[in-house]
Coordinates of C-alpha atoms and ligand atoms in Angstrom, one line a residue:
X1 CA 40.3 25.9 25.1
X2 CA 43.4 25.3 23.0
X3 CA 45.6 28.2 24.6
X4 CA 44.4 27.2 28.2
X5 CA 45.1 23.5 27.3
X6 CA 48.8 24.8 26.0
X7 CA 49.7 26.5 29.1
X8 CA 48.5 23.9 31.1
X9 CA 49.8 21.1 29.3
X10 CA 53.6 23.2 29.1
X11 CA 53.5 24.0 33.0
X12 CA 53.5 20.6 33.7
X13 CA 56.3 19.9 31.5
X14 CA 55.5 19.5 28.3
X15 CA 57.1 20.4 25.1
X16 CA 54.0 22.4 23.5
X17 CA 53.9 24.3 20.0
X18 CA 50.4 26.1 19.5
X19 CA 49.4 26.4 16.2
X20 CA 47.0 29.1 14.9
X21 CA 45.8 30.7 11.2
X22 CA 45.5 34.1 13.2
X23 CA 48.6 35.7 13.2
X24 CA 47.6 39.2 15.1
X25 CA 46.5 36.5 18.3
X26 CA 50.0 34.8 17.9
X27 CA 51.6 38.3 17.9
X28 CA 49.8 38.6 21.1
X29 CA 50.4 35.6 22.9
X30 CA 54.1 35.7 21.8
X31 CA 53.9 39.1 24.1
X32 CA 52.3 36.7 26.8
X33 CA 49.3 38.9 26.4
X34 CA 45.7 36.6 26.4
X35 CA 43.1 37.7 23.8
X36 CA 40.8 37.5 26.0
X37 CA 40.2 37.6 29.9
X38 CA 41.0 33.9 32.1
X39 CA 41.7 34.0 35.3
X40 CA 45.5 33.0 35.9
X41 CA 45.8 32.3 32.3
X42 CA 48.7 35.7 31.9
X43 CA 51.0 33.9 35.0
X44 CA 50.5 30.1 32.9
X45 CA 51.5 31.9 29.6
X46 CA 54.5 34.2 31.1
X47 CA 55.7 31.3 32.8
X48 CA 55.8 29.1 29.7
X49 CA 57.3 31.3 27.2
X50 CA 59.7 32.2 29.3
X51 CA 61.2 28.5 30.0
X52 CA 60.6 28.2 26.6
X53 CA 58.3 24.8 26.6
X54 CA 55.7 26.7 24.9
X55 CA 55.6 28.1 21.7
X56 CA 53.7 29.5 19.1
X57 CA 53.3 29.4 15.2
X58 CA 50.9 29.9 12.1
X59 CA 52.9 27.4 10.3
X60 CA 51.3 24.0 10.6
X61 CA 54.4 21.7 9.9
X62 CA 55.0 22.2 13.1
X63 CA 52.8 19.4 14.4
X64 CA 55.4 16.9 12.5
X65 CA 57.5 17.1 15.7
X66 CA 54.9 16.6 18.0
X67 CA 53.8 12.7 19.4
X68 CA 50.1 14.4 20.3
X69 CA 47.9 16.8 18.4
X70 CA 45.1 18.1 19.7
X71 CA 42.6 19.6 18.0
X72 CA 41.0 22.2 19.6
X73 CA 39.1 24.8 16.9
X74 CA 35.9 26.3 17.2
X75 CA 32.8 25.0 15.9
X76 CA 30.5 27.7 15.6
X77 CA 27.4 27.7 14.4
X78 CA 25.7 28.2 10.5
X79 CA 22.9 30.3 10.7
X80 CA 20.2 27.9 10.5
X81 CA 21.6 26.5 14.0
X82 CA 23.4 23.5 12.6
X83 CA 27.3 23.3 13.3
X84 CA 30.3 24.3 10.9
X85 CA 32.8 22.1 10.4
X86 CA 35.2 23.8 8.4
X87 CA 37.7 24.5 11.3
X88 CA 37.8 20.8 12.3
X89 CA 38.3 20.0 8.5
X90 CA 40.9 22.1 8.4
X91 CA 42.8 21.7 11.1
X92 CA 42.6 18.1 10.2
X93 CA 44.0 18.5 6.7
X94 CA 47.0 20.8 8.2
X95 CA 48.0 17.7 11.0
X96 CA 47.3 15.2 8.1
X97 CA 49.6 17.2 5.6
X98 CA 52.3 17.7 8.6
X99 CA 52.9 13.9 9.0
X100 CA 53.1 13.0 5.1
X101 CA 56.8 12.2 5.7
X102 CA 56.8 11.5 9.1
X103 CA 57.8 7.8 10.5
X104 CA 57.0 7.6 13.8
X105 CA 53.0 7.4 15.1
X106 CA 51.2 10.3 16.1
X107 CA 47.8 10.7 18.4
X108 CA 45.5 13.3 17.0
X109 CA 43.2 14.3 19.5
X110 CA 39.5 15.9 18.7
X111 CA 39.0 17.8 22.0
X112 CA 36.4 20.6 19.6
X113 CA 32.8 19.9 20.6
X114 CA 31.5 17.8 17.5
X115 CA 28.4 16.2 16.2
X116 CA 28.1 12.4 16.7
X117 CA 30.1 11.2 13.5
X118 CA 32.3 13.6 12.9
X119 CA 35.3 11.7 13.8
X120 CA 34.5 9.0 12.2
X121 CA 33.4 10.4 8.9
X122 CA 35.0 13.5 8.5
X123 CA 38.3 13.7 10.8
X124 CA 39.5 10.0 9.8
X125 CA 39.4 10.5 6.3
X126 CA 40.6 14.1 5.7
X127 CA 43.6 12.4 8.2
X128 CA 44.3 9.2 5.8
X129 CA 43.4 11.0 2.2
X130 CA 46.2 14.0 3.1
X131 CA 48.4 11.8 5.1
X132 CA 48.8 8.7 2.8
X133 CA 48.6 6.6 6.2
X134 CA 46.3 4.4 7.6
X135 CA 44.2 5.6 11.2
X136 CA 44.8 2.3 13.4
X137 CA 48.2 2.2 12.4
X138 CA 50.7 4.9 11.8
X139 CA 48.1 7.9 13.2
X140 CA 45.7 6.6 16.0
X141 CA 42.4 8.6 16.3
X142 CA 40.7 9.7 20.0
X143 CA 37.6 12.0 20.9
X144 CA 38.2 13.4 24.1
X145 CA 35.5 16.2 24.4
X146 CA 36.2 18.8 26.8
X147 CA 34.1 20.2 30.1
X148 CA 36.1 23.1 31.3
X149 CA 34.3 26.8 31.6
X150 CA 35.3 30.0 30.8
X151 CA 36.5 32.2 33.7
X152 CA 37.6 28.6 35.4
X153 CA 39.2 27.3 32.5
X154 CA 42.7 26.2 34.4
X155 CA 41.1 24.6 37.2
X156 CA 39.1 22.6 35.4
X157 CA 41.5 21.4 33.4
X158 CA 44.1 20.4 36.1
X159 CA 41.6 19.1 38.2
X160 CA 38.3 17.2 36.0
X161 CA 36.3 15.9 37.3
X162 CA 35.7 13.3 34.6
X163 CA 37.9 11.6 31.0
X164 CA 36.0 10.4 28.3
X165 CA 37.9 9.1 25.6
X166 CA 36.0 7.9 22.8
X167 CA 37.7 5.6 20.0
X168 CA 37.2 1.9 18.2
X169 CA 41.2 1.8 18.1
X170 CA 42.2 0.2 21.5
X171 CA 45.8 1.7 21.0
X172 CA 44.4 5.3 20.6
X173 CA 42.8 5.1 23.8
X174 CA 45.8 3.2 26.1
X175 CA 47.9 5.8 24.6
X176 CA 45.8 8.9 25.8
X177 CA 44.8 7.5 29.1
X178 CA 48.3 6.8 29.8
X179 CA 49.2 10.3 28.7
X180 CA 46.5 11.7 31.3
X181 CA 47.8 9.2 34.3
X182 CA 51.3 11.2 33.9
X183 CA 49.9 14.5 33.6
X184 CA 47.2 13.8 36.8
X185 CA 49.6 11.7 38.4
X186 CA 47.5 9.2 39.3
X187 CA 45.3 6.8 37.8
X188 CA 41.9 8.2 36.6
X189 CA 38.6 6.9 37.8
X190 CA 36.1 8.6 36.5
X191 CA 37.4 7.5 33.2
X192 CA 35.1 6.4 30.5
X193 CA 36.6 4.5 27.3
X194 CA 33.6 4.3 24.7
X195 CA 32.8 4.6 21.6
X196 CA 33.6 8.2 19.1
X197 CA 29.8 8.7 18.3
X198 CA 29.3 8.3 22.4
X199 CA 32.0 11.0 23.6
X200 CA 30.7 13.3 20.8
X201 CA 26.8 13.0 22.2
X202 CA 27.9 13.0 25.7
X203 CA 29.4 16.9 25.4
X204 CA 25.8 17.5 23.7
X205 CA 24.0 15.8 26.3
X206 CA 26.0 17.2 28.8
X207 CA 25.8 21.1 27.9
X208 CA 21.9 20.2 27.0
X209 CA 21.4 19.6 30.4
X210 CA 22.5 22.3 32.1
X211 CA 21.1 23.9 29.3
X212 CA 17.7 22.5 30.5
X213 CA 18.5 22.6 34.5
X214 CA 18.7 26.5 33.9
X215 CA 15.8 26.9 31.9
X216 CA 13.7 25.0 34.3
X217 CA 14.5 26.9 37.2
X218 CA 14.0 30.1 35.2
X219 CA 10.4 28.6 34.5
X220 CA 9.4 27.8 37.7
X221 CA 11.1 31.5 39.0
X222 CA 8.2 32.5 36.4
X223 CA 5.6 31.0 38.1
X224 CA 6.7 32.1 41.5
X225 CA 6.3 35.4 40.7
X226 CA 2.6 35.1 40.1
X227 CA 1.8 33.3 43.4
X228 CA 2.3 35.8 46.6
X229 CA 4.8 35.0 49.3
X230 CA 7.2 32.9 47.1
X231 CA 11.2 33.0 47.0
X232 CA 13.0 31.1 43.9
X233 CA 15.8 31.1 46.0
X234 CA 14.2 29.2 48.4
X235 CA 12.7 26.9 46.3
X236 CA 16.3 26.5 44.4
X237 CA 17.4 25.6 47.8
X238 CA 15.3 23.1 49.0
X239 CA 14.9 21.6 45.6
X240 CA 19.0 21.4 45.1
X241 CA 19.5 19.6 48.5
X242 CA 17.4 16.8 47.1
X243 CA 21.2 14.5 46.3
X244 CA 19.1 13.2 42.5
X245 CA 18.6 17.0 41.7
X246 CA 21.2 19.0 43.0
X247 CA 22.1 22.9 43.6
X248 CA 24.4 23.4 41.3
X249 CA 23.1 25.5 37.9
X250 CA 19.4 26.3 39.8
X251 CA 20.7 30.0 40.1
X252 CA 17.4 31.4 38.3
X253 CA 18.0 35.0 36.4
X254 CA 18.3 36.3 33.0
X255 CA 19.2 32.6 31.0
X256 CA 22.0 31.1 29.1
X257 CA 24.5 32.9 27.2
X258 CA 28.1 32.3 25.6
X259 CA 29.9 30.7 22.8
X260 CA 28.8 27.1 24.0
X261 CA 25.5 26.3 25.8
X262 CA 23.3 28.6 22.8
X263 CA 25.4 27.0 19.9
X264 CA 25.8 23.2 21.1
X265 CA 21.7 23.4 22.2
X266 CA 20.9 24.9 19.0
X267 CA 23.3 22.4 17.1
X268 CA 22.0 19.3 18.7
X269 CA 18.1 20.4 17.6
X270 CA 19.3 20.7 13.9
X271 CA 21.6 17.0 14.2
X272 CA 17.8 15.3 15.7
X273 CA 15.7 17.2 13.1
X274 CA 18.0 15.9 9.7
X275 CA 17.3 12.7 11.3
X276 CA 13.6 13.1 11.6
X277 CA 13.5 13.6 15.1
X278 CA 12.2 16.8 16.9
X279 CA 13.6 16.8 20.6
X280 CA 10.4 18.6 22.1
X281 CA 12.2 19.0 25.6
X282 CA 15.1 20.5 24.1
X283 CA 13.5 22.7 22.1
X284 CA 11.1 24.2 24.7
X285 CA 14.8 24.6 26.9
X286 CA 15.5 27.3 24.0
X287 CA 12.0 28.6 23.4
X288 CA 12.5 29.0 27.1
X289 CA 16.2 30.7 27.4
X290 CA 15.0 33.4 24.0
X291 CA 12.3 35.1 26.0
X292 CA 14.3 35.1 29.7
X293 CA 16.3 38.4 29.0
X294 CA 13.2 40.4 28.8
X295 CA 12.2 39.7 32.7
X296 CA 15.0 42.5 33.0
X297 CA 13.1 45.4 30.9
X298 CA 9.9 44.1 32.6
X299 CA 11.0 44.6 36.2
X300 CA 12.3 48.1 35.3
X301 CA 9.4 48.8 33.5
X302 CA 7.5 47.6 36.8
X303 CA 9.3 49.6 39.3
X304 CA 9.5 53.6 36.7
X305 CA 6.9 53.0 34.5
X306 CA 8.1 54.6 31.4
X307 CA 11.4 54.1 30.7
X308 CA 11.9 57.1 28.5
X309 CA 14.3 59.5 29.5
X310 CA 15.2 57.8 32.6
X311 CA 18.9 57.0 33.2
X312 CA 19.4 53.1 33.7
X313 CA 23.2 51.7 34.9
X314 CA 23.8 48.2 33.4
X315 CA 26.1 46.3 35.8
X316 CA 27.9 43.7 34.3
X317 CA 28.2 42.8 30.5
X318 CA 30.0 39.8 30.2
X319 CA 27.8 36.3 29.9
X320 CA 28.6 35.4 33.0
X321 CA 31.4 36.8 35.8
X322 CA 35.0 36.1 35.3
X323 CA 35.0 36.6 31.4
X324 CA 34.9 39.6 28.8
X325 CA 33.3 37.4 26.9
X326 CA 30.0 38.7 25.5
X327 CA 29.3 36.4 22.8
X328 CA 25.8 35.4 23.0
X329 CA 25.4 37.8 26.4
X330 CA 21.6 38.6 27.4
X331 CA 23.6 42.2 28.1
X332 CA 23.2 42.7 24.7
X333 CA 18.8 42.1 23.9
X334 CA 18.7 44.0 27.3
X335 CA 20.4 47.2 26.6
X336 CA 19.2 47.6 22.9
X337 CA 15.6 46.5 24.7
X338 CA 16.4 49.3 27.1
X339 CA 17.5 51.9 24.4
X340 CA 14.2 51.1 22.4
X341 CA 12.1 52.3 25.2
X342 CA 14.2 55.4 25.4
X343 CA 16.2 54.8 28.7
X344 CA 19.5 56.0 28.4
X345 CA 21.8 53.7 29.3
X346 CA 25.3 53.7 31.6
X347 CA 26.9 50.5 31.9
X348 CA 30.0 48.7 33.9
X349 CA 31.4 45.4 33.6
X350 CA 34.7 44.5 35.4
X351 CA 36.5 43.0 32.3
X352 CA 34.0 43.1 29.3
X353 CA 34.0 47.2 28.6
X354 CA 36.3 46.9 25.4
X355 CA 33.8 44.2 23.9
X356 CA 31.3 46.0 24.7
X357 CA 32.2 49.2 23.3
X358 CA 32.7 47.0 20.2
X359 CA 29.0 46.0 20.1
X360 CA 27.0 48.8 21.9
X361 CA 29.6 51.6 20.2
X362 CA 28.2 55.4 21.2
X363 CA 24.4 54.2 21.7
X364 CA 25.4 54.3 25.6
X365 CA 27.9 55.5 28.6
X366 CA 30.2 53.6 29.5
X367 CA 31.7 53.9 33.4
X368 CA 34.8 53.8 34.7
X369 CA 33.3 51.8 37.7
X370 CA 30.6 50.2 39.7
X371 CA 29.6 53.9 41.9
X372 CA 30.2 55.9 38.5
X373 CA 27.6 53.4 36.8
X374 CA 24.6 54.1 39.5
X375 CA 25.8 58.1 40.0
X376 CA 22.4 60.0 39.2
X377 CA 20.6 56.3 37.9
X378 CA 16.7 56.1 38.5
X379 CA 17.4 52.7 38.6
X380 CA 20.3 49.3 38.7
X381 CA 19.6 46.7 36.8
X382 CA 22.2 43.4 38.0
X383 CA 22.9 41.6 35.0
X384 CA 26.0 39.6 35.5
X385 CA 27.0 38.4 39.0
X386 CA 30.3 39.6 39.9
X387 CA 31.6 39.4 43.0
X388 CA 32.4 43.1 43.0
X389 CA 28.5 44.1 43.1
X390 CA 28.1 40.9 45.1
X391 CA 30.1 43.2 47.6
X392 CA 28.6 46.5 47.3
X393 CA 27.0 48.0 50.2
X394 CA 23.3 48.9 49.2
X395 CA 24.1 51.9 51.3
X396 CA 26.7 53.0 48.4
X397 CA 24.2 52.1 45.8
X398 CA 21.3 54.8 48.0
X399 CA 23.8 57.3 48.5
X400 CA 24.5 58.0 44.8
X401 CA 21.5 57.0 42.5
X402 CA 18.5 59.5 42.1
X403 CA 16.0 56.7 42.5
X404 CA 17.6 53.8 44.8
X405 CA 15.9 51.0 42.9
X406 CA 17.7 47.7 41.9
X407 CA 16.7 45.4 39.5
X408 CA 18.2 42.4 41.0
X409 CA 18.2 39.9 37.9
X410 CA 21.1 37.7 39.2
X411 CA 19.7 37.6 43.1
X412 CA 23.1 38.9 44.8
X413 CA 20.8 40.3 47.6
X414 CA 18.9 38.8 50.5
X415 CA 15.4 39.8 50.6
X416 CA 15.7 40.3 54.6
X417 CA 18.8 42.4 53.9
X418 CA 17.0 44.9 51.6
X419 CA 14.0 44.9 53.8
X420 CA 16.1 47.2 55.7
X421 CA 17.0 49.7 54.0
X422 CA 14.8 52.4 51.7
X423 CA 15.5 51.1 48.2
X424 CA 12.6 49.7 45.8
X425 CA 14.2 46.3 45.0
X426 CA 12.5 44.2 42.3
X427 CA 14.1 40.3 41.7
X428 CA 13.0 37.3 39.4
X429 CA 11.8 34.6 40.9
X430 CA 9.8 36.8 43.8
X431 CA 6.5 36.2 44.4
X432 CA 4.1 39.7 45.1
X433 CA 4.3 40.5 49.0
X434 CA 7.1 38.0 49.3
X435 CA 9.1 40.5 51.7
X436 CA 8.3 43.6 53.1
X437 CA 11.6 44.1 50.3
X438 CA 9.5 43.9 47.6
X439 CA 7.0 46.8 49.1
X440 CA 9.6 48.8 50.4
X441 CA 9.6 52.5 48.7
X442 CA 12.5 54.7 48.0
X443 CA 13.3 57.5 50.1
X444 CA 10.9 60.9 49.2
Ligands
UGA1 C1 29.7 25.5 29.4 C2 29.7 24.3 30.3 O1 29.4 24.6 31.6 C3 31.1 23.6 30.3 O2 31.1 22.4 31.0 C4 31.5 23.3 28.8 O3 32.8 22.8 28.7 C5 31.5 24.7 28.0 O4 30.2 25.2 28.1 C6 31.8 24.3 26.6 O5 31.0 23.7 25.9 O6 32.9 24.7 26.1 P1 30.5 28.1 29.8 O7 30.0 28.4 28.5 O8 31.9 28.6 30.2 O9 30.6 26.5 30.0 O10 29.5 28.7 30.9 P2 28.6 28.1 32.1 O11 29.3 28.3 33.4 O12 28.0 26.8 31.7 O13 27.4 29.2 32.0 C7 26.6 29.3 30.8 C8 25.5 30.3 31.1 O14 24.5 29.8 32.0 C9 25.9 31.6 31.6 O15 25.3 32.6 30.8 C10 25.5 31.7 33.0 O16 25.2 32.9 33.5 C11 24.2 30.8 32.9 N1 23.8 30.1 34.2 C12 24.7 29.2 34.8 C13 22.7 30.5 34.8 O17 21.9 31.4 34.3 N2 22.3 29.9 36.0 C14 23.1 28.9 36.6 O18 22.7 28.4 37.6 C15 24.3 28.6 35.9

C-alpha cells in the first residue's frame, strides 16, 4: 500500500520521500525493481525515480520536509488473532521524532488498517510525547483507511470509489479532503468525514463483509452439491442480479486468502471478544473459510480414488490472480493436503513460483508453464483463476495429461462447454447429474 500510494501520489506531481526500516527493499526500489508483483506498479516507479519526485530512504528525518505523512505499515497479526501494533507505534514515534524542531504544521495520515482506538489512544500520544507538540495544533491527526486490492492496487487508488476520513480535528480533515480534491481533480462525493473510531471499524466492517459474502456463497455451493441438477454459478447469478445483494464477490471456490481478509476477520473477533462480545456471524464466516480448501483434495479424491502415486498439476499458487502473493494462499493446505495422501505434485503459477519455491521447497515440481504443469498429470486441479488457464483450450489440457480430469475449483469452465469434450470434470458448487459434464468419462 505505501509504495503503490508513493508512485501514485509522485505521478501526479508530488514531491514524495518513502521511508522504510528495510534497507535490502529500498536497494530494490532504488533499482525501480518492486518486491513483489503489481500490475503497472514497475512503469509508476521507473517513471518516478527517474524525474526524481520520488525517493527513497531508511532514515526517518526525512519526513521533517514533508507537509503530509502517511502512515502506511503493516499490521499483522499476534498469534492468538489479535492485531500488532508495533509498526504503527513505530512509525509514529519516527514522524513524531522527525518534527521535534520543525515550525510549520504537518498532517500525519494513518492509512494502516487499525482497531477502533488506535488513533486516538496510541498514534496521538506517541505523536505529542516524542514531538513535544500538541495534535490540533502544530500536527493535525486523520484516519483515512484504505480499500485498494492487490493485483489492482493503482486503479484503485486513482480512481476510489469512496474517501473516508475520520478525525475530531475539523482542520485535519479540510486539510486532507482538500489534498484529495487536487489529486482527483474534482470534488469528492462519496466522501465521508466522521469520527477516528468510525473510519477504523468501517475497514473492519468492510473486509468482514466480503469476508462473509464469500463464505456464504461457498456455503450454499456446499449445499448445491448434495441436491442433483444444481449450478452455483447459476444460483450466483440469479442471486447477484438482485440490486440489495449484488454479483460482485459470489464467485464460490476454494475461500479467502491473503495478508488482509484472514488477518482483519481474525483481528476484529479478538477486538469483540476483549470486549465481551462474541460476533457469532463472524465467527462462523471463518469456521466457514478454514475448512473450504479441502473441497479441492475431496474432488480429486472423488474423481482417482487414491491419490497415492498419482501425478497432480497445481495451477495457480498465488491467493488470487494478478499477485505472487501467497500469504495466507489455500495453495498452500492444498498441496501439503495433496502430498499427505501421497500425490506427487507439479505446480505453475504465472507470477508466484519464487514464493512458492520458498514455501513448498523440493517437496514438489515446479513447471516452467501451464502445458508443462498438466504433461503426463492424472489429474488438474484450478486453484487460482488466471486468465491464462481462463484461456486454455480444454483440447490442450486432453492432449497432454494421462487422465484428462480437471478439478475446476475456481469455475473458469462452462459446464455445456465441457460436456463436449471427453474430460472427467469435477467443480464446487455442482450438484450430482447437473450436466451430462459432470458424468462425462475420459477417453479409454
Ligand atoms: C481486500 C479487500 O478487497 C480490499 O478492499 C482491501 O483494501 C484489502 O483487502 C486490504 O485490506 O488491504 P485483497 O486482499 O487484495 O483485498 O483481495 P480480494 O480481492 O478481496 O480477495 C480476497 C480473497 O477472496 C482472495 O483469496 C480471493 O480469491 C477470494 N475471493 C474473492 C473469492 O473466493 N471469491 C470472490 O468472489 C472474491
Amino acid at each position: 500500500m505505501g509504495l503503490v500510494t508513493a508512485a501514485c501520489f509522485a505521478r501526479k506531481g508530488h514531491e514524495v520521500i518513502g521511508i522504510d526500516t528495510d534497507n535490502h527493499r529500498l536497494e530494490q526500489i532504488q533499482r525501480g525493481e518492486t518486491p513483489f508483483f503489481e500490475p503497472d506498479l514497475v512503469s509508476y516507479l521507473e517513471e518516478t525515480l527517474r524525474d526524481g519526485r520520488l525517493r527513497v530512504t531508511p532514515d526517518p528525518s526525512a519526513n521533517s520536509q514533508s507537509d503530509l505523512a502517511y502512515i502506511t505499515v503493516g499490521t499483522p497479526s499476534n498469534r492468538e488473532g489479535s492485531i500488532d501494533l508495533a509498526h504503527v507505534k513505530n512509525a509514529a514515534r519516527a514522524i513524531a521524532q522527525s518534527l521535534r524542531h520543525k515550525d510549520l504544521s504537518q498532517l500525519v495520515v494513518v492509512k494502516s488498517t487499525v482497531i477502533p482506538g488506535t488513533a486516538r489512544n496510541l498514534v496521538r500520544p506517541m505523536l505529542e510525547s516524542e514531538s513535544g507538540k500538541i495534535v490540533g495544533e502544530q500536527i493535525h491527526l486523520c484516519s483515512n483507511p484504505e480499500f485498494l486490492r492487490e493485483g489492482n492496487a493503482i486503479r484503485d487508488t486513482e480512481f476510489p470509489d469512496r474517501i473516508i476520513l475520520g478525525s475530531d480535528d475539523a482542520q485535519a480533515i479540510a486539510k486532507l479532503e482538500t489534498f484529495y480534491n487536487e489529486f482527483y481533480g474534482r470534488r469528492f462525493h462519496s466522501l465521508i468525514r466522521t469520527t477516528h473510531e468510525n473510519a477504523e471499524l468501517i475497514k473492519y466492517a468492510n473486509n468482514a463483509f466480503l469476508a462473509t459474502k464469500i463464505s456464504f456463497i461457498n456455503c450454499i455451493a456446499n449445499i448445491a452439491e448434495l441436491i442433483p441438477h444444481t449450478d452455483i454459478s447459476v444460483v450466483a447469478k440469479a442471486i447477484g442480479m438482485d440490486e440489495r445483494i449484488g454479483r460482485s464477490f459470489l464467485n464460490a471456490g476454494l475461500g479467502w486468502g491473503g495478508s488482509c481478509l484472514p488477518k482483519d476477520v481474525e483481528a476484529l473477533i479478538a477486538l469483540s471478544k476483549t470486549m465481551g462480545y462474541s460476533p457469532d456471524l463472524i465467527e462462523a464466516t471463518l469456521r466457514t473459510n478454514q475448512n473450504q480448501w479441502r473441497k479441492a483434495i475431496k474432488l480429486a479424491k472423488q474423481a482417482l480414488g487414491s491419490l497415492s502415486g498419482k501425478r497432480v498439476a497445481v495451477l495457480g499458487l498465488a491467493f488470487k490472480p494478478n499477485t505472487d502473493d501467497m500469504r495466507e494462499a489455500v495453495s498452500i493446505p492444498i498441496v501439503k493436503g495433496l502430498l499427505t495422501e501421497g500425490a506427487s505434485v507439479v505446480a505453475y503459477d504465472p507470477a508466484a513460483m519464487k514464493s512458492a519455491e520458498l514455501i513448498f521447497k523440493n517437496l514438489i515440481s515446479y513447471a516452467k508453464n501451464l502445458s508443462e504443469c498438466v504433461e503426463g498429470a492424472e489429474c488438474a486441479i484450478i486453484v487460482t483463476e488466471w486468465d491464462e488457464f481462463k484461456g486454455t483450450p480444454l483440447k490442450m489440457l486432453i492432449e497432454r495429461m494421462k487422465q484428462p480430469t480437471i478439478i475446476d475449483c475456481r469455475r473458469l469452465y462452462d459446464l455445456d462447454e465441457v460436456s463436449q469434450v471427453p474430460i472427467r470434470f469435477l467443480a464446487i458448487g455442482v450438484g450430482p447429474n447437473s450436466r451430462k459434464a459432470c458424468e462425462s468419462s475420459p477417453p479409454q
